[in-house]
Every structure is written in structure tokens, then in C-alpha cells.
XYZ file of C-alpha atoms in Angstrom:
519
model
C -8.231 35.093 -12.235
C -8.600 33.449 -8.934
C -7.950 35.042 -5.445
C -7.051 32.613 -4.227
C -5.207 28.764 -4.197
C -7.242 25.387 -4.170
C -4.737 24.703 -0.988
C -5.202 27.874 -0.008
C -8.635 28.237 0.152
C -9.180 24.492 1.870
C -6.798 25.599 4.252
C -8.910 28.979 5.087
C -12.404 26.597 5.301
C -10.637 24.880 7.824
C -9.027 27.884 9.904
C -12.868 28.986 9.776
C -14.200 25.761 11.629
C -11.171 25.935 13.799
C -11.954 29.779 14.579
C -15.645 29.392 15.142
C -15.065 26.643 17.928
C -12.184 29.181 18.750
C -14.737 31.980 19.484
C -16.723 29.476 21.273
C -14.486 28.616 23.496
C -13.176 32.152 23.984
C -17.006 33.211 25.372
C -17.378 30.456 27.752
C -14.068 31.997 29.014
C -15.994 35.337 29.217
C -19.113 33.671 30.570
C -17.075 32.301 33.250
C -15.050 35.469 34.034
C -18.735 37.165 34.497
C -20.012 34.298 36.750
C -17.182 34.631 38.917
C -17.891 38.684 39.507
C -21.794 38.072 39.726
C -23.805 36.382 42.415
C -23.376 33.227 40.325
C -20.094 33.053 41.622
C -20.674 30.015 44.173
C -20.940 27.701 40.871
C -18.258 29.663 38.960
C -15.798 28.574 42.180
C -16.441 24.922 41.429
C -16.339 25.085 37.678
C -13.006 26.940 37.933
C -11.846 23.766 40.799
C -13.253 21.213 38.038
C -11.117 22.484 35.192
C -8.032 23.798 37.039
C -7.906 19.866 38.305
C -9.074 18.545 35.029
C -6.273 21.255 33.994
C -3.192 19.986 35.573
C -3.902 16.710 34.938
C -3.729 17.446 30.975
C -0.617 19.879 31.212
C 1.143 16.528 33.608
C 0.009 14.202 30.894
C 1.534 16.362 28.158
C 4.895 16.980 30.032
C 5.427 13.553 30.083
C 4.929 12.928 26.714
C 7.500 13.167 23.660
C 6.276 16.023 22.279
C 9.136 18.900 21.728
C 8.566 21.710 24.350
C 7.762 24.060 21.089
C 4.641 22.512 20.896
C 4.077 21.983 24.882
C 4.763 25.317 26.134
C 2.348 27.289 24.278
C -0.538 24.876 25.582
C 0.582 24.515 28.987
C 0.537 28.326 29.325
C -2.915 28.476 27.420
C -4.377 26.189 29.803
C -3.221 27.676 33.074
C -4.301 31.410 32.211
C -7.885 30.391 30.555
C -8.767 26.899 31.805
C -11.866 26.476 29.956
C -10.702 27.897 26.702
C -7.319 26.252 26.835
C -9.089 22.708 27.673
C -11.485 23.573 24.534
C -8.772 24.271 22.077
C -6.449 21.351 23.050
C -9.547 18.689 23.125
C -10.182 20.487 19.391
C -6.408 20.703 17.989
C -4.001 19.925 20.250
C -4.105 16.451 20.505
C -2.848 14.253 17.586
C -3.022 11.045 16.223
C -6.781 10.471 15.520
C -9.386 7.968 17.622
C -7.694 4.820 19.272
C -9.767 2.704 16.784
C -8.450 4.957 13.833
C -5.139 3.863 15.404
C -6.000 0.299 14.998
C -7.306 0.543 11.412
C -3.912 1.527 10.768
C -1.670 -0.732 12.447
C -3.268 -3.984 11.540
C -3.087 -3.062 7.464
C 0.433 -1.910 8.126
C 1.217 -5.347 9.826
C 0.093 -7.299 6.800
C 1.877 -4.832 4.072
C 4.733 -3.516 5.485
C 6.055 -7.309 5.785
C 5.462 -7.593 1.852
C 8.540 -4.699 1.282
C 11.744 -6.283 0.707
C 14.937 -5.924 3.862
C 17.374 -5.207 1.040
C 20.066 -5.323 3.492
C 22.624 -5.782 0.738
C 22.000 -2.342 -1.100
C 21.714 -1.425 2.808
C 25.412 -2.380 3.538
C 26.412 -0.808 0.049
C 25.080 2.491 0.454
C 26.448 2.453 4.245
C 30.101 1.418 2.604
C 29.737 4.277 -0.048
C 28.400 6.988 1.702
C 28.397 6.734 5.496
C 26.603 9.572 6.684
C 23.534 9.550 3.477
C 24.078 5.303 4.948
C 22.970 6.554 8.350
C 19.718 8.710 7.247
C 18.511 5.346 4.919
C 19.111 3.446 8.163
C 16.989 5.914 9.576
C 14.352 5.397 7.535
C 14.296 1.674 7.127
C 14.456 0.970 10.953
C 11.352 3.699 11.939
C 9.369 3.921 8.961
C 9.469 0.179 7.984
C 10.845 1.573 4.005
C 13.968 0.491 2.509
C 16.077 1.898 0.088
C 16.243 0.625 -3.280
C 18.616 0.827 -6.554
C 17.526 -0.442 -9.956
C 15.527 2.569 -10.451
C 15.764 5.314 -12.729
C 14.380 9.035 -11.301
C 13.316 11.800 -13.499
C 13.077 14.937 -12.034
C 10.719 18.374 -12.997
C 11.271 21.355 -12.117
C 7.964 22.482 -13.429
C 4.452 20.449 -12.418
C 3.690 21.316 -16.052
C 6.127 19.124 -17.242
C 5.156 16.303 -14.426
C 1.540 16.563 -15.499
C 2.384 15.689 -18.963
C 4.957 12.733 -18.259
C 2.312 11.214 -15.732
C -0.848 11.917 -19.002
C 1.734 9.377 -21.097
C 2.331 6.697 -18.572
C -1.288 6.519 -17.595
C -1.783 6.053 -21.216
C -0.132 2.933 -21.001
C -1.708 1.176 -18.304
C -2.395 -2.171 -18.042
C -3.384 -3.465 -15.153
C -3.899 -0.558 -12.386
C -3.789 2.943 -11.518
C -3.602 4.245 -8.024
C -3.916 7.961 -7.486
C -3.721 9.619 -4.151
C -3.931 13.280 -3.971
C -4.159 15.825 -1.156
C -6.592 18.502 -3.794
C -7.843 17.730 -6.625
C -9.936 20.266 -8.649
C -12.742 19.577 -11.318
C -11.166 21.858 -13.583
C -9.440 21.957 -16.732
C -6.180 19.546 -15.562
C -7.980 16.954 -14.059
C -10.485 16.689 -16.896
C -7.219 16.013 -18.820
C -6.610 12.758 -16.115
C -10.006 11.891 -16.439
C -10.489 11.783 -20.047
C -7.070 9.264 -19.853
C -8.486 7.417 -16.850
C -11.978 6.810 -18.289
C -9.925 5.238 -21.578
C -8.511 2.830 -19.154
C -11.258 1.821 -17.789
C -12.524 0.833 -20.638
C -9.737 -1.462 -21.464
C -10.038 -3.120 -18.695
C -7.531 -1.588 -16.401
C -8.238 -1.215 -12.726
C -8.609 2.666 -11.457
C -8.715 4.059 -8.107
C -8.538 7.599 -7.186
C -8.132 8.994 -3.009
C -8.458 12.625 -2.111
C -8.724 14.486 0.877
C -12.044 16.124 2.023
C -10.531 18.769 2.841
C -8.545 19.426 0.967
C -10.707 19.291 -2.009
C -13.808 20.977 -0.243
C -15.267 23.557 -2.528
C -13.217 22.703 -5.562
C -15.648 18.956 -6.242
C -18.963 18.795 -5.566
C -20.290 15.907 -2.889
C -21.253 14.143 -6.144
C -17.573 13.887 -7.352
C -17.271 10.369 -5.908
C -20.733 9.110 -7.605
C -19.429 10.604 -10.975
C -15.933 8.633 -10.668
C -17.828 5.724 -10.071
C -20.369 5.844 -12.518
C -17.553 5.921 -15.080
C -15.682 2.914 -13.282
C -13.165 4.802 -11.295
C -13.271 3.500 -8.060
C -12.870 6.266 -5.227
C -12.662 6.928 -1.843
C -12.640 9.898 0.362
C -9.958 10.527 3.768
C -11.496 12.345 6.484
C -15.210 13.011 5.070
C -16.951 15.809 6.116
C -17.436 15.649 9.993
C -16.362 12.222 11.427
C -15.236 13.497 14.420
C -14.169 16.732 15.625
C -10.739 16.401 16.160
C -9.838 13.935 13.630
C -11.286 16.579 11.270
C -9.142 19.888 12.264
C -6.344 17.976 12.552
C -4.980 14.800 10.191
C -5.228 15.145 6.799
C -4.077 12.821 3.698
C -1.338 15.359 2.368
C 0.142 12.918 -0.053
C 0.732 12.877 -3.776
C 1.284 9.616 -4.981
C 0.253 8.085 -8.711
C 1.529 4.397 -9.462
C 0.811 3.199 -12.654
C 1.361 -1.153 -12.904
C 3.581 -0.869 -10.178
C 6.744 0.489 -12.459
C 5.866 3.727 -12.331
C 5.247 6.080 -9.752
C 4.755 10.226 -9.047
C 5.330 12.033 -6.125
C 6.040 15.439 -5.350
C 4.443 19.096 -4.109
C 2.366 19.191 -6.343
C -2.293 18.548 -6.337
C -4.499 18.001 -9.109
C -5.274 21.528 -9.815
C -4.931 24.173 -12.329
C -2.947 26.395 -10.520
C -0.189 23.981 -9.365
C 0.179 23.538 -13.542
C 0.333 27.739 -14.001
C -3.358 27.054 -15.807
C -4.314 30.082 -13.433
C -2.106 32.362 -11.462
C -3.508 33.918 -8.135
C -0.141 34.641 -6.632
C 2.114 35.427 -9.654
C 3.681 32.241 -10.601
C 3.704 29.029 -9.254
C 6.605 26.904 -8.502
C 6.049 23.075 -7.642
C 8.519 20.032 -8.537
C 7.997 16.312 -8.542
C 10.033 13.126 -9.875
C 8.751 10.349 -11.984
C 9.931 6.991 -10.334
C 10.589 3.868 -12.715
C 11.662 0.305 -11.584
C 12.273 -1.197 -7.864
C 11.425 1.467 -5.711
C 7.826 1.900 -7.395
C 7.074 -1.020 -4.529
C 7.086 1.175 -1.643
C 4.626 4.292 -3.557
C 2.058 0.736 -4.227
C 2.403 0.148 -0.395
C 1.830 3.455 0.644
C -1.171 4.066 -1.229
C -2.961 0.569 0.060
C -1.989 1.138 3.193
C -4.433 4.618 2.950
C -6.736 3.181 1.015
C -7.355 0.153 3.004
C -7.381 1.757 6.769
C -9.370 4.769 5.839
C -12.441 3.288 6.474
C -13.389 -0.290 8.269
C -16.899 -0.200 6.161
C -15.400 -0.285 2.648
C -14.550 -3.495 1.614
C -11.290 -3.666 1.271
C -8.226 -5.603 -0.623
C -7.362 -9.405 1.020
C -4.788 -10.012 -1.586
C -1.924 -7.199 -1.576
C 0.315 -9.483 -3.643
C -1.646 -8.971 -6.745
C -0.485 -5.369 -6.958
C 3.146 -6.154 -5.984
C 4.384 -8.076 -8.837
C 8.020 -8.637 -9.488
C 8.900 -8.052 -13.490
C 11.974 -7.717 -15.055
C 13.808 -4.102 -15.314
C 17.115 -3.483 -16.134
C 17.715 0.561 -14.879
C 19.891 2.965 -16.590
C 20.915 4.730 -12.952
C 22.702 3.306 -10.224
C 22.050 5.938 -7.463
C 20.134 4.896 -4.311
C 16.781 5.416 -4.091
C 14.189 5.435 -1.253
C 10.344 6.524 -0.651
C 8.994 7.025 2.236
C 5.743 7.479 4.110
C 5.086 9.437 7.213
C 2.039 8.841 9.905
C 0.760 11.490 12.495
C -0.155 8.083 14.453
C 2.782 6.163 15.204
C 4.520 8.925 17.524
C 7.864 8.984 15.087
C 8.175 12.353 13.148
C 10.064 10.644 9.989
C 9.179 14.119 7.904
C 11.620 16.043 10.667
C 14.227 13.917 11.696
C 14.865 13.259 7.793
C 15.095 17.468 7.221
C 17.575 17.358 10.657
C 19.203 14.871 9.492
C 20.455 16.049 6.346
C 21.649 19.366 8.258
C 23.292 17.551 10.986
C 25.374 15.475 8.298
C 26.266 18.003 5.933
C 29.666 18.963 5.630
C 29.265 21.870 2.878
C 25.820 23.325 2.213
C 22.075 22.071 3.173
C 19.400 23.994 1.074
C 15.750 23.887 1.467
C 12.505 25.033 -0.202
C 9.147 24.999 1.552
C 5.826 27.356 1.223
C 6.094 27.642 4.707
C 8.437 28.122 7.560
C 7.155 27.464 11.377
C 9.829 25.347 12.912
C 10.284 23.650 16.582
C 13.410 24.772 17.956
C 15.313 20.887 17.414
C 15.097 22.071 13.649
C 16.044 25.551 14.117
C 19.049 24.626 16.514
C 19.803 21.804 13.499
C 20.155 24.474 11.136
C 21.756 27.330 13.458
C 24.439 24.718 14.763
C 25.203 23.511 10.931
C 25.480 27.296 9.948
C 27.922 27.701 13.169
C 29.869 24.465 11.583
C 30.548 26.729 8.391
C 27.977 24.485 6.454
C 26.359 26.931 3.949
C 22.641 26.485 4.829
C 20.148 28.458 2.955
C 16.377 28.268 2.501
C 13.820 29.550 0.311
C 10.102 30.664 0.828
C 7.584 32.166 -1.258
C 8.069 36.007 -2.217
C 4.327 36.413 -3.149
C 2.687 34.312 -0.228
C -0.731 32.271 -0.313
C -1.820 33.230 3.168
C -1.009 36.790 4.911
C -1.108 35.643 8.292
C 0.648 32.256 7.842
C 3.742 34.384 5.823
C 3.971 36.542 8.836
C 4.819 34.503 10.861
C 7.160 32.357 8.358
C 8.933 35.856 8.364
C 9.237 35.507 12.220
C 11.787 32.816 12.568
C 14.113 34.509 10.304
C 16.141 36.627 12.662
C 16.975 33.359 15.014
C 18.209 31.643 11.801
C 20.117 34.125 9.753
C 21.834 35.997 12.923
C 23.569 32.606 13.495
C 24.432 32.062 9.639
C 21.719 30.929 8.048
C 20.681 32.622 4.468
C 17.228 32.957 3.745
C 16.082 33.976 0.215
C 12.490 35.124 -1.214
C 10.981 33.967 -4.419
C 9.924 37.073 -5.684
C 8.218 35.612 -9.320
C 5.540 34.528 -6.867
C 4.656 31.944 -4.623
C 6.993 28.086 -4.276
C 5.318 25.585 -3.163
C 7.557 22.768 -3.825
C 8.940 20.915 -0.839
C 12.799 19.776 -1.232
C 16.474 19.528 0.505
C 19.735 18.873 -1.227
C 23.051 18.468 0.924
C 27.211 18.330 -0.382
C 26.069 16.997 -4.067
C 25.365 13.830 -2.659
C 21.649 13.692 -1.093
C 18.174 15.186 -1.476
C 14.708 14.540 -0.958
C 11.537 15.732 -2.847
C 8.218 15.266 -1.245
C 5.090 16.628 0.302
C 6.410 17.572 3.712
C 6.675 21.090 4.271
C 8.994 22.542 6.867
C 5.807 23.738 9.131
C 4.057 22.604 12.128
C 1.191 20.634 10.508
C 2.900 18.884 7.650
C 5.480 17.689 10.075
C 3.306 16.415 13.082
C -0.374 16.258 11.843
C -0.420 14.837 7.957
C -0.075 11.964 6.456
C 3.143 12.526 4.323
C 5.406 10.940 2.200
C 8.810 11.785 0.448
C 11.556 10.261 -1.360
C 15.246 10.317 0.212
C 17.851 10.183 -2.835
C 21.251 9.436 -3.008
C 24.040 9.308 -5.347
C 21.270 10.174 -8.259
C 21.953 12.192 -10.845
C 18.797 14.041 -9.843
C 20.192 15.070 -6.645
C 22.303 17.423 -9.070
C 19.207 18.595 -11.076
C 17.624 19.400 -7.558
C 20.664 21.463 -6.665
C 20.976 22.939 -10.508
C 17.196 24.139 -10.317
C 17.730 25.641 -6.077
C 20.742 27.633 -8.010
C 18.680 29.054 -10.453
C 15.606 29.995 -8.444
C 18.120 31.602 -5.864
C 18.751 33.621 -9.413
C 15.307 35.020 -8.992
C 15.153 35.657 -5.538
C 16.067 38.560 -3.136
C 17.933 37.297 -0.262
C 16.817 38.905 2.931
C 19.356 37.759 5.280
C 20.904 40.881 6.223
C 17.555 42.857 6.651
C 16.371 40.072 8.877
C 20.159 40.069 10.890
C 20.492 44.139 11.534
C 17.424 45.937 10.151
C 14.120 46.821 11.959
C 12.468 43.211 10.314
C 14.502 41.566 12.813
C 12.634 42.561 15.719
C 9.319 40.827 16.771
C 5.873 43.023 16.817
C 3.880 41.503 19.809
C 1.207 40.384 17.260
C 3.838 37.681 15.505
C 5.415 37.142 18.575
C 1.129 35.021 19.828
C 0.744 34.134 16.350
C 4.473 32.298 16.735
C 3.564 30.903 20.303
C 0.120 29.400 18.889
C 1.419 28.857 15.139
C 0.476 24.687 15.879
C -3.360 25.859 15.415
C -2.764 27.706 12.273
């Protein structure tokens, strides 16, 4: 048995780095406080004049910028009590969106594929005409995330990865043209081998393979050589964020997407990696809950977009695609559904939080209940107050986290924003089988979504993320049927969190809370 996740694990390497510069900076701090108490204290005078200048220039820079105060604040007040360590940490984590020339990688694929996704303004008006308020969210969407909404697609939802796993081993079977596969972890273990065997066949007949991961979020679970083995067996691959490119861009964006498009009429998205413990192959926390929907027809468009887009920008050595339209065929498909149907993709580099104002979205518009479940819960107050303000409305909002959690620390302070929710209404509920880390809303019967996009700091303003907003789908109903059940399984901890002595803060959650954007 393992002790711990693939995610988990990946995410702990990373804390490391992010802790070692921490320490780092922390004894400059100290080498600085001792200057200034020593005869060395002439220099200390104009170190602390350089960096209290260098200071208030960051903190006015950051005021002004769009970022919610629940981010600002805690660096602001970092940087005024311990200049050098505050300048340290923000230069190392605080600042988002990658180098300005990683910035312009991006934009210039995104201007030639983004164009190639259809207006659909008709389906558009429809959805707008039929349901007004799941209208305005799609509009949403469309207008700052470029992706439209589609019908003539038929969704299939699991409420197991298991059962995705084995639906996504028979449509790769089939493949006859291409397979793109883009995947936060993946793990050279027992369930990819399965993949690979299928992939390799594919090759071999001909079909076109390519296969993106994130460094690190695969670190330690592939060797280095894992990209010289795919390609020795014809399965193109490419790395996001390899080992050390640059020290911020490192800590901070990672590829968090799961995306697998087969032909471009079928597609996969969902919580879940390429690893045996997503597929309950191992169990280091109890069991493991993780969903994910099998897309077939129009919408399949906007996965092939969304994986080019990556695959083309992540690095301006590899030679990349100069004819998009060969992937994004048009071919005949009559769909059994009728619901609306709309993936989306979002980018810690175009300054619009799509993830977020989605998840707020859904609570602002509900009229009955809004129910979440994410691994993790570290919020910025605009989505607190969202849900607070629904629960105030009457609007039954509920959420549920892991029972058995992945990371100690990280579930502490989860646990922290309970009291503010549930002493204005909200219900929160534990998974006590073990640890979910699915990532899903459903509102009134009539909307959900089912992504990557976890309701914490990092998946909403540092990953690349994607997700799939759903309406009028049957599966919007299985999404609710399966948050029923698991509630089934849960304790609810509402009350305990409300009255009881878990309600109030111990000083240690109470920094971990105000610094929870470097966890």
C-alpha cells in the first residue's frame, strides 16, 4: 500500500522547493535583523531603505491590480513586517501568469484557434429563451473564455474513474485518425500500461498519438526517460513546465487538465489522472472518489482546441502544427440528447478567473439548492459571500470534502472556512469512506459542471483548467443522483462547525488561512 497519492506526493515535491526558498528567504530576514543590531548596521540602514522603497512600490502595484483583497492582504502585510522575506516569497509565488514571452506563446496560438470554434449564436439565443439564468452563465463563458455552447452531443457520465477508464480503453480502440491525451499525472503503473498497450496498437495502424503531462505533476511517478520511451514506440509527447525553466513559472502554473479526444467525436474530461489510485488499483486514503463524462458529437470541437492550444504554446522550440483544420473535421452525427452542452478552458494568463466566476455563478442564480464537491476548500471571500448570501436567500447550498484527507496541513485549513459558511446556512458534509477528489456543482435540476477545477486557491488562479458547463442534460440529474448518495455516506458537520469548539480558529490555522495562496 502506498502512503501516499501520485497528486499528493507531486504536490509535497513542490511545497519542498517552495519551503526551501521559504527558509532562504526567512534567514536573510534573520541576517538582516542581526546586521541592523551589530556594527554592520550602517549597510543594514540602506538595505532596509532599498527594500522598504522597492517595498511600497510592489504593495502600490498590487493594490491597483484586480486581484481580490483575499489574495492582496496577506502579501501586503508580509511585505511591510519582513521586507526582504516578503519581496522573496512574492518574486517566488506571488506573482502569476508566467514570463511576458510565455504570455505571447499563448496569445498568438489562441488567435489562430480560437477563431476556428463556431459563434453558435442560434443554440446561444435558444438556451437564453429556455433557461435564462443557465443562458446568462453560457454567455459568460462564450464572451470571456472565447467557448461556446453546443447541442448535438450526447454526455455520459461516471461516477466511478473505474468505469471512465474502461469506456475511454474502448474508444481508443477505435481510433482512426488521432489521439490527443492531456493529463495533469500520469503514473507508469499498472493503468497506464493498460493505455499504452491500446495506444501502441494504434500506432501501428497508422493512427496519430500524442500524449502531454505535467512535470510536476508526474515527478517521481515516470522516469526522465518516459518521453524517449513514448517516442520510441511512436507516441509523440511533450512535457508542460519541465524541470526548472524558471523559478516562478515552476512553483506556480501548472497544466491541471484532463482531456482525451479520440478523432475529434469523442472526448474525456473530468477529476480524474492517469494513475492507479484515481482507478481504486491502490488505496492510500481509504477509497477514492473521482468522476468524469465521456463527450460524443459537437462539443468534442472545443476539448480538440483546448488540447492544441497547450500543446502548441508550451514550447516555441518544438515544431509545432500550421494546419489546425486537419484535426477539426466536420462529420455527420445525429445525437440522442438535446441538452446544452459546453467545455471550457481556463488560463492563469489572461487575468479572467473563468474556473470562479462559473462556481459563483451557479450560486448566485440558484433558486433552490447549489451543491459542490472539491478535495479542497480555500476560498476568497467573493466565493464565500456567493455562497453565504445564496444560503441567506433560502437556497439549500451544501458542499462536500474529503473525510480521509490527502494532505494534513492543506485539510486543516479546508476545515477553517467552515464556521463562516455554515453559521450563515451553508451545510458542509465529510466523506468519511475516504478521500473525493472529484470536482463538480449541480444547481435547481437544471445545471452542473464536471471538471478539473477545484474550489482552492491554486486551481482557481494558478492552473491551467478546464471544465464542462451542462445544461438541460440528463446528466445534470445523474450528477445530482450520485451528490445524494455520497451525502448517504457522509457525516455532516455543520452544526459542530456552527456551535461547537471546531468553530473557533487556533492561531496556527488562522497564518496557515492568511498565507493558504502558497500552499
Amino acid at each position: 500500500m502506498k502512503s501516499t497519492t501520485v497528486e499528493g506526493r507531486a504536490k509535497t515535491k513542490n511545497g519542498v522547493t517552495r519551503l526551501v526558498f521559504s527558509v532562504i528567504c526567512i534567514l536573510l530576514e534573520v541576517i538582516f535583523i542581526i546586521l541592523m543590531f551589530t556594527k554592520l548596521n550602517r549597510y543594514a540602514e540602506a538595505v532596509n531603505l532599498l527594500t522598504r522603497v522597492v517595498g511600497v512600490i510592489v504593495i502600490l502595484n498590487m493594490y491597483a491590480s484586480p486581484v481580490t483583497s483575499t489574495i492582496k492582504v496577506p502579501w501586503i502585510l508580509l511585505i511591510l513586517m519582513f521586507p526582504i522575506m516578503g519581496l522573496g516569497l512574492y518574486l517566488l509565488v506571488g506573482l502569476n501568469g508566467g514570463t511576458e514571452k510565455m504570455r505571447r506563446r499563448y496569445q498568438k496560438i489562441d488567435e489562430q484557434l480560437l477563431p476556428l470554434l463556431p459563434e453558435n449564436r442560434k443554440i446561444q439565443e435558444k438556451l437564453l429563451q429556455k433557461i435564462p439564468r443557465a443562458g446568462n452563465i453560457s454567455s459568460y463563458i462564450h464572451r470571456n473564455a472565447a467557448y461556446p455552447v453546443y447541442q448535438n452531443t450526447d454526455v455520459t457520465y461516471f461516477d466511478e474513474a473505474a468505469k471512465g477508464l474502461e469506456a475511454q480503453l474502448q474508444d481508443l480502440a477505435k481510433a482512426e485518425q488521432f489521439i490527443f491525451m492531456e493529463y495533469h499525472a500520469i503514473e507508469d503503473a499498472e493503468a497506464w500500461h493498460r493505455i499504452q498497450q491500446v495506444l501502441e496498437d494504434r500506432v501501428k495502424a497508422g493512427v496519430e498519438v500524442r500524449v502531454f503531462y505535467d512535470d510536476m505533476g508526474s515527478i517521481g511517478f515516470i522516469n526522465t526517460d518516459f518521453t524517449k520511451k513514448m517516442e520510441a514506440v511512436g507516441i509523440r509527447c511533450r512535457v508542460f513546465n519541465p524541470f526548472m525553466p524558471g523559478l516562478n513559472l515552476f512553483l506556480n502554473n501548472r497544466d491541471h487538465r484532463k482531456i482525451t479526444v479520440i478523432d475529434g467525436k469523442v472526448g474525456f474530461t473530468g477529476g480524474y489522472n492517469l494513475a492507479n489510485e484515481y482507478f481504486n488499483l491502490t488505496h492510500p486514503y481509504g477509497q477514492w472518489k473521482d468522476t468524469g463524462i465521456r463527450l460524443e458529437g459537437d462539443a468534442v470541437r472545443s476539448l480538440t482546441v483546448t488540447f492544441l492550444e497547450m500543446w502548441n504554446a508550451v514550447n516555441d522550440k518544438d515544431e509545432n502544427d500550421t494546419d489546425f483544420a486537419r484535426f477539426l473535421l466536420e462529420y455527420p452525427y445525429k445525437a440522442q440528447q438535446t441538452g446544452f452542452v459546453q467545455p471550457y478552458a481556463d488560463s492563469p494568463l489572461d487575468g479572467e478567473k473563468v474556473g470562479e466566476e462559473v462556481y459563483i455563478s451557479m450560486v448566485n442564480k440558484a433558486e433552490k439548492y447549489c451543491w459542490f464537491m472539491t478535495p479542497y476548500l480555500i476560498i476568497t471571500d467573493e466565493m464565500a459571500h456567493a455562497m453565504t448570501l445564496a444560503a441567506k436567500r433560502g437556497v439549500d447550498v451544501r458542499i462536500i470534502t474529503p473525510g480521509i484527507p490527502d494532505k494534513k496541513l492543506i485539510y486543516s485549513v479546508t476545515r477553517s472556512f467552515y464556521h463562516e459558511l455554515v453559521k450563515d446556512g451553508v451545510r458542509i458534509y465529510e466523506w468519511t469512506p475516504g478521500f473525493c477528489h472529484a470536482k463538480m456543482s449541480v444547481a435547481d435540476d437544471c445545471m452542473a459542471t464536471c471538471g478539473t477545477i477545484n474550489l482552492d486557491y491554486r486551481s482557481l488562479y494558478h492552473h491551467f483548467e478546464n471544465g464542462c458547463f451542462m445544461t438541460d442534460c440528463d446528466v445534470v440529474l445523474d450528477i445530482r443522483n450520485d451528490l445524494q448518495e455520497k451525502m448517504k455516506e457522509c457525516r455532516e458537520v455543520t452544526e459542530k462547525y456552527r456551535t461547537g469548539r471546531s468553530a473557533y480558529l487556533r492561531l496556527s490555522q488562522l497564518l496557515m488561512r492568511l498565507f493558504a495562496g502558497l500552499l
